Amino acid sequence: MVKRYERLEQIRRMDPEKDFLAIYRLTATYEFPWDFTRALELALYRTYAVPSIGRLLARTAELTDRTQKRYDDTALLLDTVVEHGFGDEEGRTAIRRINQMHRSYDISNDDMRYVLCTFVVMPKRWIDTYGWRRLSRHETVAAATYYRVLGQHMGIKEIPGSYEEFENCLDAYEEANFGWDQGAREVSDATLDLMVSWYPRAVAPLLRTATLALLDEPLLRAFRYEQPGAVTRSLVNRAVRLRGRAVRLLPPRKAPHYARQNWEIKGYPDGYEVSELGTFPVPGARGCPVPHTDRSAGSPVE
């Protein structure tokens, strides 16, 4: 049997710059699969508070009219790269689909880089606060390296080099750009509605309040949500921390758990083809502009 801290010891014997994919897989699929799911949900949700991002998502209507499908496709495309890597055909197909979708819109390099930063920073912040242990330095470096390589495959320019640079970039971008947008608020409401829809209707109001209690004040202000009370915030944070402590007492996971195995993925009960995931925007329809010859985020590496 694998002991509780045995995989962490294995990770510490690896090189986080060279073995970043193997380390990231161990961390995300064995050590903290539930936490990574929650943190990456929060990472993507957080990007709506940047008006240029939230406004575009509202214009496409993907997150307001087909919220579950957009959630499923995003999770599955990102998950495919984690599971298969950058050299395998499945992983390359997932990256190609991501790039094809992004290429259909005018998305600035700054916005693309900011989204990448959320993938690096939010899981560490979540796990260090709520996980059954904190992330090690090896895991932190490996995650930053993993997303730096992913960003390069997506053609993003001026990618931060270290975790600390990713964190500084995220904090500075949010301070400069978080703000109100009606379309972004609609996308936020649709996302919250989706999350509470996974549970019995009777507990929906409680779950919505609990979710808002996990958001920080700048995010709540950007969406103009009412601030949860101090008692509510304290109870919710304590409950999630207790969950982490309980996990510490459980036997370690014997097999990897990928996002495709999450019960929140509802749209593909009979399986899926990676090449068919995501959207296929039609120029001039549903928020999709005409094709552009000069993409702000550069040319993707496929």
mmCIF file of C-alpha atoms in Angstrom:
data_model
loop_
_atom_site.group_PDB
_atom_site.id
_atom_site.type_symbol
_atom_site.label_atom_id
_atom_site.label_comp_id
_atom_site.label_asym_id
_atom_site.label_seq_id
_atom_site.Cartn_x
_atom_site.Cartn_y
_atom_site.Cartn_z
ATOM 1 C CA MET A 1 0.000 0.000 0.000
ATOM 2 C CA VAL A 2 1.083 3.553 -0.713
ATOM 3 C CA LYS A 3 1.538 5.563 2.465
ATOM 4 C CA ARG A 4 -0.011 8.996 2.860
ATOM 5 C CA TYR A 5 3.169 11.025 2.142
ATOM 6 C CA GLU A 6 4.909 8.495 -0.098
ATOM 7 C CA ARG A 7 3.990 10.243 -3.370
ATOM 8 C CA LEU A 8 5.237 13.547 -2.001
ATOM 9 C CA GLU A 9 8.570 11.870 -1.286
ATOM 10 C CA GLN A 10 8.551 10.522 -4.853
ATOM 11 C CA ILE A 11 7.887 14.014 -6.207
ATOM 12 C CA ARG A 12 10.755 15.475 -4.202
ATOM 13 C CA ARG A 13 13.153 13.011 -5.844
ATOM 14 C CA MET A 14 12.167 14.271 -9.307
ATOM 15 C CA ASP A 15 13.371 17.310 -11.266
ATOM 16 C CA PRO A 16 10.483 19.815 -11.469
ATOM 17 C CA GLU A 17 11.916 21.471 -14.592
ATOM 18 C CA LYS A 18 12.407 18.229 -16.546
ATOM 19 C CA ASP A 19 9.747 16.003 -14.970
ATOM 20 C CA PHE A 20 7.100 18.719 -14.735
ATOM 21 C CA LEU A 21 4.393 16.731 -16.526
ATOM 22 C CA ALA A 22 4.847 13.639 -14.363
ATOM 23 C CA ILE A 23 4.852 15.748 -11.197
ATOM 24 C CA TYR A 24 1.800 17.718 -12.286
ATOM 25 C CA ARG A 25 -0.083 14.490 -13.033
ATOM 26 C CA LEU A 26 0.767 13.050 -9.617
ATOM 27 C CA THR A 27 -0.341 16.240 -7.901
ATOM 28 C CA ALA A 28 -3.528 16.819 -9.884
ATOM 29 C CA THR A 29 -4.776 13.234 -10.323
ATOM 30 C CA TYR A 30 -3.551 11.422 -7.214
ATOM 31 C CA GLU A 31 -2.938 13.944 -4.449
ATOM 32 C CA PHE A 32 -5.574 16.663 -5.030
ATOM 33 C CA PRO A 33 -8.070 15.791 -7.807
ATOM 34 C CA TRP A 34 -11.091 17.316 -6.014
ATOM 35 C CA ASP A 35 -9.145 20.417 -5.042
ATOM 36 C CA PHE A 36 -7.805 20.933 -8.562
ATOM 37 C CA THR A 37 -11.318 20.691 -9.975
ATOM 38 C CA ARG A 38 -12.615 23.326 -7.558
ATOM 39 C CA ALA A 39 -9.573 25.571 -8.018
ATOM 40 C CA LEU A 40 -9.680 25.465 -11.820
ATOM 41 C CA GLU A 41 -13.420 26.176 -11.733
ATOM 42 C CA LEU A 42 -12.609 29.233 -9.649
ATOM 43 C CA ALA A 43 -9.732 30.155 -11.961
ATOM 44 C CA LEU A 44 -11.953 30.244 -15.049
ATOM 45 C CA TYR A 45 -14.797 31.918 -13.165
ATOM 46 C CA ARG A 46 -12.393 34.594 -11.963
ATOM 47 C CA THR A 47 -11.563 35.643 -15.502
ATOM 48 C CA TYR A 48 -15.135 36.864 -16.071
ATOM 49 C CA ALA A 49 -14.405 39.829 -13.781
ATOM 50 C CA VAL A 50 -12.085 41.261 -16.439
ATOM 51 C CA PRO A 51 -14.654 43.124 -18.592
ATOM 52 C CA SER A 52 -12.936 42.400 -21.912
ATOM 53 C CA ILE A 53 -13.144 38.664 -21.130
ATOM 54 C CA GLY A 54 -16.571 38.619 -19.506
ATOM 55 C CA ARG A 55 -18.077 40.779 -22.248
ATOM 56 C CA LEU A 56 -16.764 38.491 -24.996
ATOM 57 C CA LEU A 57 -18.064 35.374 -23.233
ATOM 58 C CA ALA A 58 -21.472 37.007 -22.880
ATOM 59 C CA ARG A 59 -21.497 37.950 -26.569
ATOM 60 C CA THR A 60 -20.807 34.384 -27.679
ATOM 61 C CA ALA A 61 -23.674 33.147 -25.420
ATOM 62 C CA GLU A 62 -21.828 29.862 -24.861
ATOM 63 C CA LEU A 63 -21.747 30.303 -21.089
ATOM 64 C CA THR A 64 -25.286 31.627 -20.812
ATOM 65 C CA ASP A 65 -27.186 29.419 -23.276
ATOM 66 C CA ARG A 66 -25.103 26.222 -23.152
ATOM 67 C CA THR A 67 -23.418 26.495 -19.773
ATOM 68 C CA GLN A 68 -23.095 22.777 -19.051
ATOM 69 C CA LYS A 69 -21.596 22.022 -22.466
ATOM 70 C CA ARG A 70 -19.098 24.855 -22.173
ATOM 71 C CA TYR A 71 -18.115 23.607 -18.702
ATOM 72 C CA ASP A 72 -17.736 20.034 -19.940
ATOM 73 C CA ASP A 73 -15.740 20.928 -23.037
ATOM 74 C CA THR A 74 -13.346 23.221 -21.189
ATOM 75 C CA ALA A 75 -12.653 20.652 -18.484
ATOM 76 C CA LEU A 76 -12.230 17.806 -20.970
ATOM 77 C CA LEU A 77 -9.896 19.689 -23.313
ATOM 78 C CA LEU A 78 -7.629 20.781 -20.479
ATOM 79 C CA ASP A 79 -7.817 17.297 -18.945
ATOM 80 C CA THR A 80 -6.758 15.638 -22.204
ATOM 81 C CA VAL A 81 -3.456 17.508 -22.205
ATOM 82 C CA VAL A 82 -2.795 16.526 -18.586
ATOM 83 C CA GLU A 83 -3.532 12.872 -19.294
ATOM 84 C CA HIS A 84 -1.788 12.508 -22.652
ATOM 85 C CA GLY A 85 0.873 15.206 -22.631
ATOM 86 C CA PHE A 86 2.106 17.543 -25.338
ATOM 87 C CA GLY A 87 3.576 14.980 -27.731
ATOM 88 C CA ASP A 88 0.738 12.463 -27.889
ATOM 89 C CA GLU A 89 -1.815 12.858 -30.682
ATOM 90 C CA GLU A 90 -4.728 13.235 -28.251
ATOM 91 C CA GLY A 91 -2.955 16.014 -26.377
ATOM 92 C CA ARG A 92 -2.033 17.795 -29.600
ATOM 93 C CA THR A 93 -5.614 17.506 -30.827
ATOM 94 C CA ALA A 94 -6.884 19.121 -27.627
ATOM 95 C CA ILE A 95 -4.433 22.012 -27.966
ATOM 96 C CA ARG A 96 -5.362 22.409 -31.622
ATOM 97 C CA ARG A 97 -9.061 22.657 -30.698
ATOM 98 C CA ILE A 98 -8.293 25.255 -28.001
ATOM 99 C CA ASN A 99 -6.292 27.304 -30.486
ATOM 100 C CA GLN A 100 -8.942 27.034 -33.207
ATOM 101 C CA MET A 101 -11.564 28.441 -30.862
ATOM 102 C CA HIS A 102 -9.392 31.284 -29.585
ATOM 103 C CA ARG A 103 -8.300 32.165 -33.112
ATOM 104 C CA SER A 104 -11.906 33.049 -33.978
ATOM 105 C CA TYR A 105 -11.949 36.069 -31.664
ATOM 106 C CA ASP A 106 -9.970 39.228 -30.988
ATOM 107 C CA ILE A 107 -8.364 38.217 -27.690
ATOM 108 C CA SER A 108 -5.427 40.267 -26.484
ATOM 109 C CA ASN A 109 -2.191 38.612 -25.448
ATOM 110 C CA ASP A 110 -2.581 40.249 -22.032
ATOM 111 C CA ASP A 111 -5.960 38.567 -21.481
ATOM 112 C CA MET A 112 -4.643 35.200 -22.675
ATOM 113 C CA ARG A 113 -1.646 35.461 -20.376
ATOM 114 C CA TYR A 114 -3.874 36.434 -17.451
ATOM 115 C CA VAL A 115 -6.070 33.351 -17.938
ATOM 116 C CA LEU A 116 -2.917 31.214 -17.988
ATOM 117 C CA CYS A 117 -1.830 32.847 -14.719
ATOM 118 C CA THR A 118 -5.080 31.843 -13.035
ATOM 119 C CA PHE A 119 -4.376 28.179 -13.868
ATOM 120 C CA VAL A 120 -1.028 28.406 -12.076
ATOM 121 C CA VAL A 121 -1.918 30.569 -9.093
ATOM 122 C CA MET A 122 -5.445 29.611 -8.056
ATOM 123 C CA PRO A 123 -4.764 25.881 -7.458
ATOM 124 C CA LYS A 124 -1.838 26.691 -5.156
ATOM 125 C CA ARG A 125 -3.815 29.289 -3.235
ATOM 126 C CA TRP A 126 -6.781 26.940 -2.900
ATOM 127 C CA ILE A 127 -4.731 23.901 -1.846
ATOM 128 C CA ASP A 128 -2.569 25.840 0.594
ATOM 129 C CA THR A 129 -5.782 27.064 2.233
ATOM 130 C CA TYR A 130 -8.104 24.046 1.973
ATOM 131 C CA GLY A 131 -6.056 21.011 0.936
ATOM 132 C CA TRP A 132 -4.978 18.130 3.161
ATOM 133 C CA ARG A 133 -1.422 19.492 2.911
ATOM 134 C CA ARG A 134 0.263 22.461 1.276
ATOM 135 C CA LEU A 135 1.907 22.191 -2.135
ATOM 136 C CA SER A 136 5.632 21.515 -2.062
ATOM 137 C CA ARG A 137 8.116 23.708 -3.890
ATOM 138 C CA HIS A 138 8.658 20.919 -6.427
ATOM 139 C CA GLU A 139 4.941 20.829 -7.208
ATOM 140 C CA THR A 140 4.751 24.610 -7.471
ATOM 141 C CA VAL A 141 7.672 24.804 -9.890
ATOM 142 C CA ALA A 142 6.329 21.882 -11.940
ATOM 143 C CA ALA A 143 2.891 23.516 -12.283
ATOM 144 C CA ALA A 144 4.439 26.805 -13.425
ATOM 145 C CA THR A 145 6.580 24.942 -15.956
ATOM 146 C CA TYR A 146 3.616 22.883 -17.194
ATOM 147 C CA TYR A 147 1.511 25.970 -17.907
ATOM 148 C CA ARG A 148 4.444 27.843 -19.384
ATOM 149 C CA VAL A 149 4.798 25.031 -21.934
ATOM 150 C CA LEU A 150 1.025 24.986 -22.529
ATOM 151 C CA GLY A 151 1.099 28.742 -23.072
ATOM 152 C CA GLN A 152 3.882 28.357 -25.613
ATOM 153 C CA HIS A 153 1.767 25.822 -27.518
ATOM 154 C CA MET A 154 -1.048 28.374 -27.486
ATOM 155 C CA GLY A 155 1.159 31.099 -28.933
ATOM 156 C CA ILE A 156 1.012 33.317 -25.837
ATOM 157 C CA LYS A 157 3.832 35.855 -25.617
ATOM 158 C CA GLU A 158 5.832 37.104 -22.624
ATOM 159 C CA ILE A 159 4.841 34.203 -20.363
ATOM 160 C CA PRO A 160 6.073 34.498 -16.755
ATOM 161 C CA GLY A 161 9.011 32.278 -15.929
ATOM 162 C CA SER A 162 8.434 31.353 -12.280
ATOM 163 C CA TYR A 163 5.474 30.846 -9.987
ATOM 164 C CA GLU A 164 6.226 34.157 -8.297
ATOM 165 C CA GLU A 165 6.151 35.921 -11.675
ATOM 166 C CA PHE A 166 2.830 34.263 -12.525
ATOM 167 C CA GLU A 167 1.431 35.402 -9.181
ATOM 168 C CA ASN A 168 2.667 38.970 -9.570
ATOM 169 C CA CYS A 169 1.256 39.120 -13.102
ATOM 170 C CA LEU A 170 -2.143 37.883 -11.916
ATOM 171 C CA ASP A 171 -2.381 40.275 -8.973
ATOM 172 C CA ALA A 172 -1.318 43.294 -11.026
ATOM 173 C CA TYR A 173 -3.699 42.464 -13.870
ATOM 174 C CA GLU A 174 -6.657 42.033 -11.554
ATOM 175 C CA GLU A 175 -5.916 45.274 -9.720
ATOM 176 C CA ALA A 176 -5.771 47.144 -13.017
ATOM 177 C CA ASN A 177 -8.630 45.443 -14.841
ATOM 178 C CA PHE A 178 -11.286 44.007 -12.520
ATOM 179 C CA GLY A 179 -14.511 45.919 -13.033
ATOM 180 C CA TRP A 180 -18.243 45.855 -13.647
ATOM 181 C CA ASP A 181 -19.813 44.660 -16.887
ATOM 182 C CA GLN A 182 -23.450 43.624 -17.270
ATOM 183 C CA GLY A 183 -22.635 40.819 -19.690
ATOM 184 C CA ALA A 184 -19.954 39.475 -17.380
ATOM 185 C CA ARG A 185 -22.451 39.461 -14.517
ATOM 186 C CA GLU A 186 -24.859 37.423 -16.654
ATOM 187 C CA VAL A 187 -22.092 34.910 -17.377
ATOM 188 C CA SER A 188 -21.287 34.763 -13.665
ATOM 189 C CA ASP A 189 -24.937 34.180 -12.728
ATOM 190 C CA ALA A 190 -25.255 31.414 -15.330
ATOM 191 C CA THR A 191 -22.129 29.709 -13.985
ATOM 192 C CA LEU A 192 -23.364 29.868 -10.394
ATOM 193 C CA ASP A 193 -26.733 28.503 -11.511
ATOM 194 C CA LEU A 194 -24.977 25.593 -13.213
ATOM 195 C CA MET A 195 -22.949 24.727 -10.115
ATOM 196 C CA VAL A 196 -25.951 24.671 -7.809
ATOM 197 C CA SER A 197 -27.961 22.678 -10.373
ATOM 198 C CA TRP A 198 -25.733 19.666 -9.708
ATOM 199 C CA TYR A 199 -27.325 19.277 -6.272
ATOM 200 C CA PRO A 200 -30.899 18.868 -4.957
ATOM 201 C CA ARG A 201 -33.002 21.974 -5.587
ATOM 202 C CA ALA A 202 -33.821 22.352 -1.899
ATOM 203 C CA VAL A 203 -30.210 23.206 -1.040
ATOM 204 C CA ALA A 204 -29.621 25.527 -4.019
ATOM 205 C CA PRO A 205 -29.916 28.822 -2.063
ATOM 206 C CA LEU A 206 -27.542 27.528 0.617
ATOM 207 C CA LEU A 207 -25.002 26.365 -1.968
ATOM 208 C CA ARG A 208 -25.128 29.671 -3.822
ATOM 209 C CA THR A 209 -24.471 31.549 -0.577
ATOM 210 C CA ALA A 210 -21.644 29.158 0.293
ATOM 211 C CA THR A 211 -20.054 29.633 -3.128
ATOM 212 C CA LEU A 212 -20.158 33.423 -2.803
ATOM 213 C CA ALA A 213 -18.583 33.088 0.641
ATOM 214 C CA LEU A 214 -15.537 31.474 -0.977
ATOM 215 C CA LEU A 215 -14.976 34.463 -3.285
ATOM 216 C CA ASP A 216 -12.673 37.304 -2.260
ATOM 217 C CA GLU A 217 -13.847 40.896 -1.957
ATOM 218 C CA PRO A 218 -12.377 42.228 -5.263
ATOM 219 C CA LEU A 219 -14.242 39.519 -7.163
ATOM 220 C CA LEU A 220 -17.510 40.177 -5.333
ATOM 221 C CA ARG A 221 -17.169 43.921 -5.967
ATOM 222 C CA ALA A 222 -16.527 43.410 -9.672
ATOM 223 C CA PHE A 223 -19.779 41.436 -10.030
ATOM 224 C CA ARG A 224 -21.648 43.663 -7.537
ATOM 225 C CA TYR A 225 -22.678 40.738 -5.374
ATOM 226 C CA GLU A 226 -23.714 41.418 -1.810
ATOM 227 C CA GLN A 227 -20.893 40.634 0.596
ATOM 228 C CA PRO A 228 -21.586 37.451 2.632
ATOM 229 C CA GLY A 229 -21.724 37.994 6.373
ATOM 230 C CA ALA A 230 -18.645 37.338 8.481
ATOM 231 C CA VAL A 231 -20.317 34.401 10.231
ATOM 232 C CA THR A 232 -21.323 32.801 6.929
ATOM 233 C CA ARG A 233 -17.850 33.251 5.469
ATOM 234 C CA SER A 234 -16.248 31.791 8.593
ATOM 235 C CA LEU A 235 -18.529 28.738 8.648
ATOM 236 C CA VAL A 236 -18.024 27.972 4.964
ATOM 237 C CA ASN A 237 -14.257 28.335 5.122
ATOM 238 C CA ARG A 238 -14.112 26.176 8.234
ATOM 239 C CA ALA A 239 -16.214 23.469 6.575
ATOM 240 C CA VAL A 240 -13.967 23.268 3.515
ATOM 241 C CA ARG A 241 -10.857 23.178 5.713
ATOM 242 C CA LEU A 242 -12.367 20.346 7.746
ATOM 243 C CA ARG A 243 -12.914 18.439 4.529
ATOM 244 C CA GLY A 244 -9.177 18.708 3.822
ATOM 245 C CA ARG A 245 -8.304 17.447 7.296
ATOM 246 C CA ALA A 246 -10.620 14.480 6.825
ATOM 247 C CA VAL A 247 -8.946 13.582 3.519
ATOM 248 C CA ARG A 248 -5.578 13.521 5.299
ATOM 249 C CA LEU A 249 -6.859 10.620 7.414
ATOM 250 C CA LEU A 250 -8.049 8.598 4.420
ATOM 251 C CA PRO A 251 -5.894 6.035 2.557
ATOM 252 C CA PRO A 252 -4.052 7.540 -0.433
ATOM 253 C CA ARG A 253 -5.674 7.217 -3.841
ATOM 254 C CA LYS A 254 -4.693 3.987 -5.628
ATOM 255 C CA ALA A 255 -5.480 5.137 -9.176
ATOM 256 C CA PRO A 256 -5.414 8.529 -10.929
ATOM 257 C CA HIS A 257 -8.638 10.497 -11.107
ATOM 258 C CA TYR A 258 -8.955 12.673 -14.205
ATOM 259 C CA ALA A 259 -11.457 15.464 -14.747
ATOM 260 C CA ARG A 260 -13.273 13.309 -17.340
ATOM 261 C CA GLN A 261 -14.284 11.069 -14.419
ATOM 262 C CA ASN A 262 -15.937 13.896 -12.479
ATOM 263 C CA TRP A 263 -19.664 13.429 -12.002
ATOM 264 C CA GLU A 264 -20.179 17.114 -12.822
ATOM 265 C CA ILE A 265 -19.388 16.292 -16.465
ATOM 266 C CA LYS A 266 -22.900 15.612 -17.758
ATOM 267 C CA GLY A 267 -22.893 16.044 -21.520
ATOM 268 C CA TYR A 268 -21.139 12.903 -22.805
ATOM 269 C CA PRO A 269 -22.623 9.773 -21.210
ATOM 270 C CA ASP A 270 -21.606 7.720 -24.248
ATOM 271 C CA GLY A 271 -18.098 9.115 -24.555
ATOM 272 C CA TYR A 272 -16.626 11.793 -26.799
ATOM 273 C CA GLU A 273 -14.056 12.517 -29.481
ATOM 274 C CA VAL A 274 -11.526 15.159 -28.505
ATOM 275 C CA SER A 275 -11.610 16.607 -32.024
ATOM 276 C CA GLU A 276 -15.339 17.294 -31.630
ATOM 277 C CA LEU A 277 -15.159 19.090 -28.272
ATOM 278 C CA GLY A 278 -15.674 22.823 -27.965
ATOM 279 C CA THR A 279 -17.252 25.277 -30.349
ATOM 280 C CA PHE A 280 -16.878 25.797 -34.084
ATOM 281 C CA PRO A 281 -17.635 29.530 -34.441
ATOM 282 C CA VAL A 282 -19.182 30.824 -37.651
ATOM 283 C CA PRO A 283 -17.857 34.292 -38.626
ATOM 284 C CA GLY A 284 -20.439 36.974 -37.986
ATOM 285 C CA ALA A 285 -22.695 34.753 -35.842
ATOM 286 C CA ARG A 286 -23.261 34.655 -32.075
ATOM 287 C CA GLY A 287 -20.513 37.062 -31.162
ATOM 288 C CA CYS A 288 -17.955 35.654 -33.574
ATOM 289 C CA PRO A 289 -16.192 38.353 -35.585
ATOM 290 C CA VAL A 290 -14.847 37.864 -39.073
ATOM 291 C CA PRO A 291 -11.523 35.994 -39.255
ATOM 292 C CA HIS A 292 -8.449 38.069 -38.451
ATOM 293 C CA THR A 293 -5.061 37.760 -40.076
ATOM 294 C CA ASP A 294 -3.240 39.293 -37.097
ATOM 295 C CA ARG A 295 -3.905 37.565 -33.795
ATOM 296 C CA SER A 296 -2.947 39.492 -30.680
ATOM 297 C CA ALA A 297 -1.779 36.344 -28.903
ATOM 298 C CA GLY A 298 0.537 35.311 -31.713
ATOM 299 C CA SER A 299 0.608 32.105 -33.718
ATOM 300 C CA PRO A 300 -0.073 28.920 -31.757
ATOM 301 C CA VAL A 301 2.490 26.159 -31.713
ATOM 302 C CA GLU A 302 0.856 22.962 -32.907
#
